Coordinates of C-alpha atoms and ligand atoms in Angstrom, one line a residue:
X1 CA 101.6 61.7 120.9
X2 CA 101.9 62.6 117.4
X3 CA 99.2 62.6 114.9
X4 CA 100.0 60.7 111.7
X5 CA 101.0 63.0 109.4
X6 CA 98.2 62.4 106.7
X7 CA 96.2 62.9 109.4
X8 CA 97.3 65.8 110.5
X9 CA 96.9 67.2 107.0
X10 CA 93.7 66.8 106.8
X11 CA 92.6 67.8 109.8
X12 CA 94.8 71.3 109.5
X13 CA 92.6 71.5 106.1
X14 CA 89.6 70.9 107.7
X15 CA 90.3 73.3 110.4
X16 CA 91.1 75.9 107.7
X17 CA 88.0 75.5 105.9
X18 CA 86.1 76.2 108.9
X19 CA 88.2 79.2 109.7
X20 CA 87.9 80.6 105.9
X21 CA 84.0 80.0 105.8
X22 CA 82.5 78.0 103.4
X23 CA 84.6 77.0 100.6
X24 CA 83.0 77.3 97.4
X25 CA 85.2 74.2 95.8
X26 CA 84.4 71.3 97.8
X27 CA 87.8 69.7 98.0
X28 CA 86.6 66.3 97.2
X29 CA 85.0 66.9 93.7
X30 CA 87.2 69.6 93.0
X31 CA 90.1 66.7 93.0
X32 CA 88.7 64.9 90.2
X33 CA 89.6 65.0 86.6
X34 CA 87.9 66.9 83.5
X35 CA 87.5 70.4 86.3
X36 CA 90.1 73.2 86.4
X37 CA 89.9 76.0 88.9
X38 CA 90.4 79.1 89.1
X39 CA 91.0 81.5 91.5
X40 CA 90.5 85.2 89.9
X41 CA 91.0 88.8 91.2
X42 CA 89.2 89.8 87.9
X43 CA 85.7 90.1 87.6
X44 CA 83.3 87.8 86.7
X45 CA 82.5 89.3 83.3
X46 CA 85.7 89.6 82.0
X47 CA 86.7 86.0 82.4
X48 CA 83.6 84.8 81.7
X49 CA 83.7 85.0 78.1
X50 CA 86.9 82.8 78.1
X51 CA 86.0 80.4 80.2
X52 CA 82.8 79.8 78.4
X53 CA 84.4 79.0 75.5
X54 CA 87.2 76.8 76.8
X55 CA 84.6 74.2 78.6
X56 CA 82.6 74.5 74.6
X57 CA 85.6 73.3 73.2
X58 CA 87.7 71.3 75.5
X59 CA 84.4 70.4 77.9
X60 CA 86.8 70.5 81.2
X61 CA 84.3 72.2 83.8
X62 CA 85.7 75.8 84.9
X63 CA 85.0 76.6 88.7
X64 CA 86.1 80.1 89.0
X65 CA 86.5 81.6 92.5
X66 CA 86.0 85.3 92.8
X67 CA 88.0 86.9 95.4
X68 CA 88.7 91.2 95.8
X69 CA 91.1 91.0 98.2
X70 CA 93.1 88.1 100.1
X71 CA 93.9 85.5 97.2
X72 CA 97.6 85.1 98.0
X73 CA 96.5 85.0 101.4
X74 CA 93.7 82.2 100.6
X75 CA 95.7 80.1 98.6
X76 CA 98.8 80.2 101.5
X77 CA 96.7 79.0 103.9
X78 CA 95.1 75.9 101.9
X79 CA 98.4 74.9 101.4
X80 CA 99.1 71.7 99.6
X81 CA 95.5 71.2 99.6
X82 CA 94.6 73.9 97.6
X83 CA 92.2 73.2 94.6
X84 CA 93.6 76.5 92.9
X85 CA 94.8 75.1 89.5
X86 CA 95.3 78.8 87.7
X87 CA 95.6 82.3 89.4
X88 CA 94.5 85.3 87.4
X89 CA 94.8 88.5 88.3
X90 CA 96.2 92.1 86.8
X91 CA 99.4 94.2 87.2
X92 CA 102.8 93.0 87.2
X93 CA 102.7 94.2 90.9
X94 CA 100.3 91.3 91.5
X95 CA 101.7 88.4 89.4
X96 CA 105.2 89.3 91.1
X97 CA 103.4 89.3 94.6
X98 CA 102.0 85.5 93.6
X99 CA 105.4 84.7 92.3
X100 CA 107.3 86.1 95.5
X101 CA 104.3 84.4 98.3
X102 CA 105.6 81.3 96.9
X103 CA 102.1 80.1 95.5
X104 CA 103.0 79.9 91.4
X105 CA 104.6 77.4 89.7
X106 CA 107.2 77.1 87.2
X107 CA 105.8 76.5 83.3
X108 CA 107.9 75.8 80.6
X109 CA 105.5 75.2 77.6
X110 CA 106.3 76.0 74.0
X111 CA 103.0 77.2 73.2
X112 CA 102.8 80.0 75.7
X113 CA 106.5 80.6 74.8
X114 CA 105.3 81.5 70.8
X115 CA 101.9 83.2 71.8
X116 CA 103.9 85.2 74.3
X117 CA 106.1 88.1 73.8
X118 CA 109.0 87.4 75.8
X119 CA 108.9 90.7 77.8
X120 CA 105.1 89.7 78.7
X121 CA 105.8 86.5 81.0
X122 CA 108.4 85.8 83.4
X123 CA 111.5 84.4 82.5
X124 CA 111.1 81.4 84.7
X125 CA 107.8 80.8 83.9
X126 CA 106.3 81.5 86.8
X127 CA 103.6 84.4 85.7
X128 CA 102.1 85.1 82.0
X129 CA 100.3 88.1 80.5
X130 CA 96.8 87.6 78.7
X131 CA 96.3 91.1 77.4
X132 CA 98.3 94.6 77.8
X133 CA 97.1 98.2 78.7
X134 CA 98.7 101.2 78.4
X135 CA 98.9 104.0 81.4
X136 CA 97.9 107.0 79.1
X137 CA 97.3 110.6 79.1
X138 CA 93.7 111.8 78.9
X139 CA 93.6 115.5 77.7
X140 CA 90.6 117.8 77.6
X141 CA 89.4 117.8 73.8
X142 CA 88.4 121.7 74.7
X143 CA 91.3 122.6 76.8
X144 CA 94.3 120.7 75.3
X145 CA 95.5 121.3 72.1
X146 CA 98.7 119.0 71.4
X147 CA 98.2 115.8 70.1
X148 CA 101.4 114.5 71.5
X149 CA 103.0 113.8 75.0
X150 CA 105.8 112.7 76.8
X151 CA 105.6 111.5 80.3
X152 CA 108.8 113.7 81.2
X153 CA 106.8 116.8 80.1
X154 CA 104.3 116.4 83.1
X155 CA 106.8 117.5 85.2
X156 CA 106.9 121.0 82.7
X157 CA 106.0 123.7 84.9
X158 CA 103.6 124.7 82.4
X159 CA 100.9 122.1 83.6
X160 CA 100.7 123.7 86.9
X161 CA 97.8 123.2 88.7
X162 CA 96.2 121.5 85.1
X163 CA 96.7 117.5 86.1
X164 CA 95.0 115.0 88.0
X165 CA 95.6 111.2 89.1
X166 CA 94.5 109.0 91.7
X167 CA 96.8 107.7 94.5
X168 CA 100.5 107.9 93.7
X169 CA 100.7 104.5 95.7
X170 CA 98.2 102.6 93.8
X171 CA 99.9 100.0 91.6
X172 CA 98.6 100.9 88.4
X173 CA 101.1 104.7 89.1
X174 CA 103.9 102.1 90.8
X175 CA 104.0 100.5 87.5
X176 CA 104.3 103.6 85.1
X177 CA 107.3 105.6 88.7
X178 CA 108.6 101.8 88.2
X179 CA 109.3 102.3 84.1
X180 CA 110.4 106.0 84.3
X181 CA 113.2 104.3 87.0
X182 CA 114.2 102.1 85.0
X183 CA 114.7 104.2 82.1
X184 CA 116.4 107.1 84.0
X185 CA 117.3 106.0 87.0
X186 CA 116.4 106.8 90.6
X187 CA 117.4 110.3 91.1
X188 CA 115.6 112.0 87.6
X189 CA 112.7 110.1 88.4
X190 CA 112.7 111.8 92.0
X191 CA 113.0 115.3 90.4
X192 CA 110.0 114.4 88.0
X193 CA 107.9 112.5 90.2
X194 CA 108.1 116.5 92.3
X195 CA 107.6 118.4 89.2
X196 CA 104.4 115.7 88.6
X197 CA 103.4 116.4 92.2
X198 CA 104.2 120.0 92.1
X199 CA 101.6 120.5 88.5
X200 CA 98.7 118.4 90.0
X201 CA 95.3 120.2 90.2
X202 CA 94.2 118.9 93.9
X203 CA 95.3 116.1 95.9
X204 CA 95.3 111.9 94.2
X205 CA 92.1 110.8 94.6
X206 CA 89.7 108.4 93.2
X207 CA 90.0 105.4 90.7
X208 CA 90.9 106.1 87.1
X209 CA 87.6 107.0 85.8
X210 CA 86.8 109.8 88.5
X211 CA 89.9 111.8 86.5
X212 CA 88.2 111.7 83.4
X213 CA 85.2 113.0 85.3
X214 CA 87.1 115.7 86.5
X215 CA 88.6 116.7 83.2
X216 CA 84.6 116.3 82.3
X217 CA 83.7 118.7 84.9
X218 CA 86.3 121.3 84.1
X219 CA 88.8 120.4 87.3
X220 CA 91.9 119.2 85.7
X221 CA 93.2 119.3 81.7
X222 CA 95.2 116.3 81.9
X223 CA 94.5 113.3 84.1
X224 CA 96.5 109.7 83.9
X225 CA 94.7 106.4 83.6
X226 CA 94.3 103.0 81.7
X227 CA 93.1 102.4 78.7
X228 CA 90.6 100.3 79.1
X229 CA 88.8 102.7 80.9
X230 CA 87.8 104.5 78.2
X231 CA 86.2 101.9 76.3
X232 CA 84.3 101.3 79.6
X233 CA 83.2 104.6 80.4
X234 CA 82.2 105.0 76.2
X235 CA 80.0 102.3 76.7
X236 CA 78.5 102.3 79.8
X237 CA 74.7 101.9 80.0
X238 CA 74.2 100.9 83.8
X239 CA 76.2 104.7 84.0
X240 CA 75.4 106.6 81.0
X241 CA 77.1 109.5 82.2
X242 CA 80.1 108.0 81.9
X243 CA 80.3 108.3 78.5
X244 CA 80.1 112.2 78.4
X245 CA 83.4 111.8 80.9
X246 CA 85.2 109.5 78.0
X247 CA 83.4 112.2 75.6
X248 CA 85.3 114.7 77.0
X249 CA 88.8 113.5 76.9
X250 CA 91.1 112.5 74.1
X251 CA 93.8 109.4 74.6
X252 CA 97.3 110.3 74.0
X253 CA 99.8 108.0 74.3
X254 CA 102.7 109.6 75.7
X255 CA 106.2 109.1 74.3
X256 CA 104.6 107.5 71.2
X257 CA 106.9 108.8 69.0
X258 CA 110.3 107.7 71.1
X259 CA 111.0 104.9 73.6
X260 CA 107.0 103.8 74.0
X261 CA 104.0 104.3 75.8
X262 CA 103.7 102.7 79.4
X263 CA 101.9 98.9 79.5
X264 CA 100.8 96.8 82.2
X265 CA 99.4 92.8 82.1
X266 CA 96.8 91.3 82.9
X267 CA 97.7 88.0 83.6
X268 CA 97.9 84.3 85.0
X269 CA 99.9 81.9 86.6
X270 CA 99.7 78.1 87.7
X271 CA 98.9 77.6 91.3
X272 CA 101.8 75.3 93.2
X273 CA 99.9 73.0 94.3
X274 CA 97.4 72.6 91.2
X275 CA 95.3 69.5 91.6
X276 CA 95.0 69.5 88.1
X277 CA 98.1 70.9 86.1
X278 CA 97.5 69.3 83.2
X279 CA 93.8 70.8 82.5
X280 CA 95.7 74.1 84.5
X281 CA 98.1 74.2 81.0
X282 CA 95.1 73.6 78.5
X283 CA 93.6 76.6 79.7
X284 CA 96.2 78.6 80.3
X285 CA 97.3 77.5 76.5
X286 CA 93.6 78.4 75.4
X287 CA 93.7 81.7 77.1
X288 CA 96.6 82.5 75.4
X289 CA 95.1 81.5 71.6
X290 CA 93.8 83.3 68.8
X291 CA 90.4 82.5 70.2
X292 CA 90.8 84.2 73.9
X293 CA 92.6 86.5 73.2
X294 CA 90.4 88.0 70.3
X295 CA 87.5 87.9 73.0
X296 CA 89.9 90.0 75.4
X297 CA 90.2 92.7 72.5
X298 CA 86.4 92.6 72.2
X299 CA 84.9 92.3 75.5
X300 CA 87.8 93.9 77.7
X301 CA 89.2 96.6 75.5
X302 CA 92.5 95.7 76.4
X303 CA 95.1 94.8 74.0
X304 CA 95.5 91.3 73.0
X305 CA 99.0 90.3 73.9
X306 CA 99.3 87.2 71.0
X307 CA 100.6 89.4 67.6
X308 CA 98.4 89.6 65.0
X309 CA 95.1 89.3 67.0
X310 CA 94.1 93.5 66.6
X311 CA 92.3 95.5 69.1
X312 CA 88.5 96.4 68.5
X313 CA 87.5 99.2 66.7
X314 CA 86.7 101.6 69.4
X315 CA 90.3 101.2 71.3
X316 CA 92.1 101.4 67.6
X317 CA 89.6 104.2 66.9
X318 CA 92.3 106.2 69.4
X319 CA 95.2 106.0 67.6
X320 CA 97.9 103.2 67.3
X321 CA 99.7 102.4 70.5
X322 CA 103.8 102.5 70.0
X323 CA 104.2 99.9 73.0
X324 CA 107.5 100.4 75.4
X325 CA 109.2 97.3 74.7
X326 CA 110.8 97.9 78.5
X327 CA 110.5 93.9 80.1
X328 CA 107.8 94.1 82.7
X329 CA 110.2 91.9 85.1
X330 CA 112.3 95.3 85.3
X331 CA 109.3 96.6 86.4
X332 CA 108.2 94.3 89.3
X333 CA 112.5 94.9 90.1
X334 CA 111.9 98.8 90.5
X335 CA 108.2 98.6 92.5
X336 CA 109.6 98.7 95.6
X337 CA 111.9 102.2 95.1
X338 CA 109.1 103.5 93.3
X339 CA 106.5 102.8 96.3
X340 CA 109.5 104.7 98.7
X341 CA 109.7 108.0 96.1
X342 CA 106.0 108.6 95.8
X343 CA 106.1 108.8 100.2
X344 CA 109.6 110.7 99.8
X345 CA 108.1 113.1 97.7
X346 CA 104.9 113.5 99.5
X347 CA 102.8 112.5 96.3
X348 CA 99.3 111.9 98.1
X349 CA 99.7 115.3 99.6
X350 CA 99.2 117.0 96.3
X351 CA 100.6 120.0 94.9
X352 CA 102.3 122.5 97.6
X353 CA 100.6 126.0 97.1
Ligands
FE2_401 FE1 91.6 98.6 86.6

């Protein structure tokens, strides 16, 4: 026979919960009003701040669930009983993923619309950037003397053997393959994205940072990473020798002077099935305000996405960032031929001797 359908709900939810372990929202009080929760892929301490200062303000409690992997996954398999109000995450790769798993919702809201720039948020509403950063070129202060870069002139043969980056299928280097595709099309990028592979110093490897270390160490002349790195590496007391890496290299922001420097998102997006959507818009409105987003500058050293809110001193200390106006929904369009050029080219491989 069949089980009532409410039931059966409930029962499939319970089932779940045992299968996931231990939820850390109890469903029941996560249901009732004055809570919002999120579900973040960023760490504690950067959302933290935020947070903090929405439940001052508005005092809605914040539960925030910290996941590094399995989110979209997570919040698939609670289903329509899923206490995820807001999901927050970073890259256009992963707000796009959300967006295409079917767990965002549409928001049309005026507020976010005028805090917003239009090529920051999806044009259905569906995903919304907090805070940009910008996929730059970090050049040996000893070994580099230009002050200037272009993306296209990594593929110059005189860089050979001088570069370094981390995996050429990481999203961070989809996003930037993703850009140059949309601004020259499939077939130039191809030749570059060779020319890139064909300059490198040793095989992708490592996260952002460990390129700056090499650079540091006297591997590589030019390495690629995000901004925000350098701002933690410059201050890093729990790893203090992170700041002779960032002490090592300088920031250029490649095609500054033409079409723009590369930028990502961080951002968030309203779960589907958000217990509480109205307290899910409050925050998401408060995240995008003068308020948040001057804590993002400070605390994240990322750039504030609202105009007028500046960066802190130490990431305007590098120079002002010409940002490439290029929507980041033609980005999340060109990931997927991007992901299939870096394995046609052999990327990961590294240079050929
Ligand atoms: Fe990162």
């Amino acid at each position: 026979m069949h089980v009532p359908f409410r039931r059966n709900r409930a029962l499939r939810a319970f089932l779940l919960a045992g299968a996931l372990g231990a939820l850390s929202l109890p469903p029941a009080a996560a249901q009732e009003a004055g809570e919002v929760n999120i579900y973040s892929y960023r760490q504690p301490e950067l959302i933290a701040p935020i947070t903090e200062a929405f439940e001052k303000q508005t005092g809605i409690k914040v539960n925030t669930v910290f996941l590094s992997k399995g989110l979209e996954e997570r919040i698939q398999a609670e289903g329509a009983n899923s206490p995820a109000d807001v999901i927050m995450t970073v890259d256009i790769g992963r707000l796009q993923r959300a967006e295409d798993v079917g767990i965002t919702q549409q928001v049309e809201d005026e507020a976010l619309q005028d805090a917003i720039p239009q090529q920051y948020r999806d044009p259905d509403g569906n995903w919304f950037g907090l805070t940009t950063r910008s996929r730059v070129v970090f050049a040996s202060k000893d070994r580099v003397e230009q002050d200037e870069i272009t993306y296209e002139e990594l593929a110059d043969p005189k860089w050979k053997g001088r570069i370094c980056i981390r995996s050429g299928q990481h999203d961070y280097n989809i996003g930037l393959i993703a850009s140059m595709i949309a601004h020259h099309g499939e077939e130039a990028t191809e030749e570059w994205l060779r020319g890139l592979k064909n300059n490198l110093a040793r095989r992708p490897d490592g996260n952002d940072r460990a390129q700056a270390k090499a650079i540091f160490s006297g591997e590589c002349d030019l390495a690629i990473g995000n901004t925000y790195y350098v701002g933690v590496m410059a201050t890093n007391e729990k790893e203090p020798e992170q700041k002779q890496w960032a002490e090592a290299i300088k920031v250029l922001f490649p095609n500054n002077a033409d079409r723009g420097a590369h930028v990502n998102i961080s951002g968030m997006a309203m779960a589907k099935n958000a217990p509480h959507p109205q307290n899910a818009l409050k925050f998401m409105q408060f995240a995008a305000s003068e308020e948040a987003q001057a804590l993002y500058a400070e605390k994240n050293f990322e750039y504030p996405v609202k105009e007028g809110v500046p960066a802190s001193d130490l990431v305007g200390s590098w120079g002002e960032i010409n940002p490439d106006e290029l929507p980041l929904s033609k980005i999340a369009e060109y990931r997927k031929t991007a992901s299939e050029l870096v394995d046609k080219v052999g990327f990961d491989e590294g240079p050929s001797s």
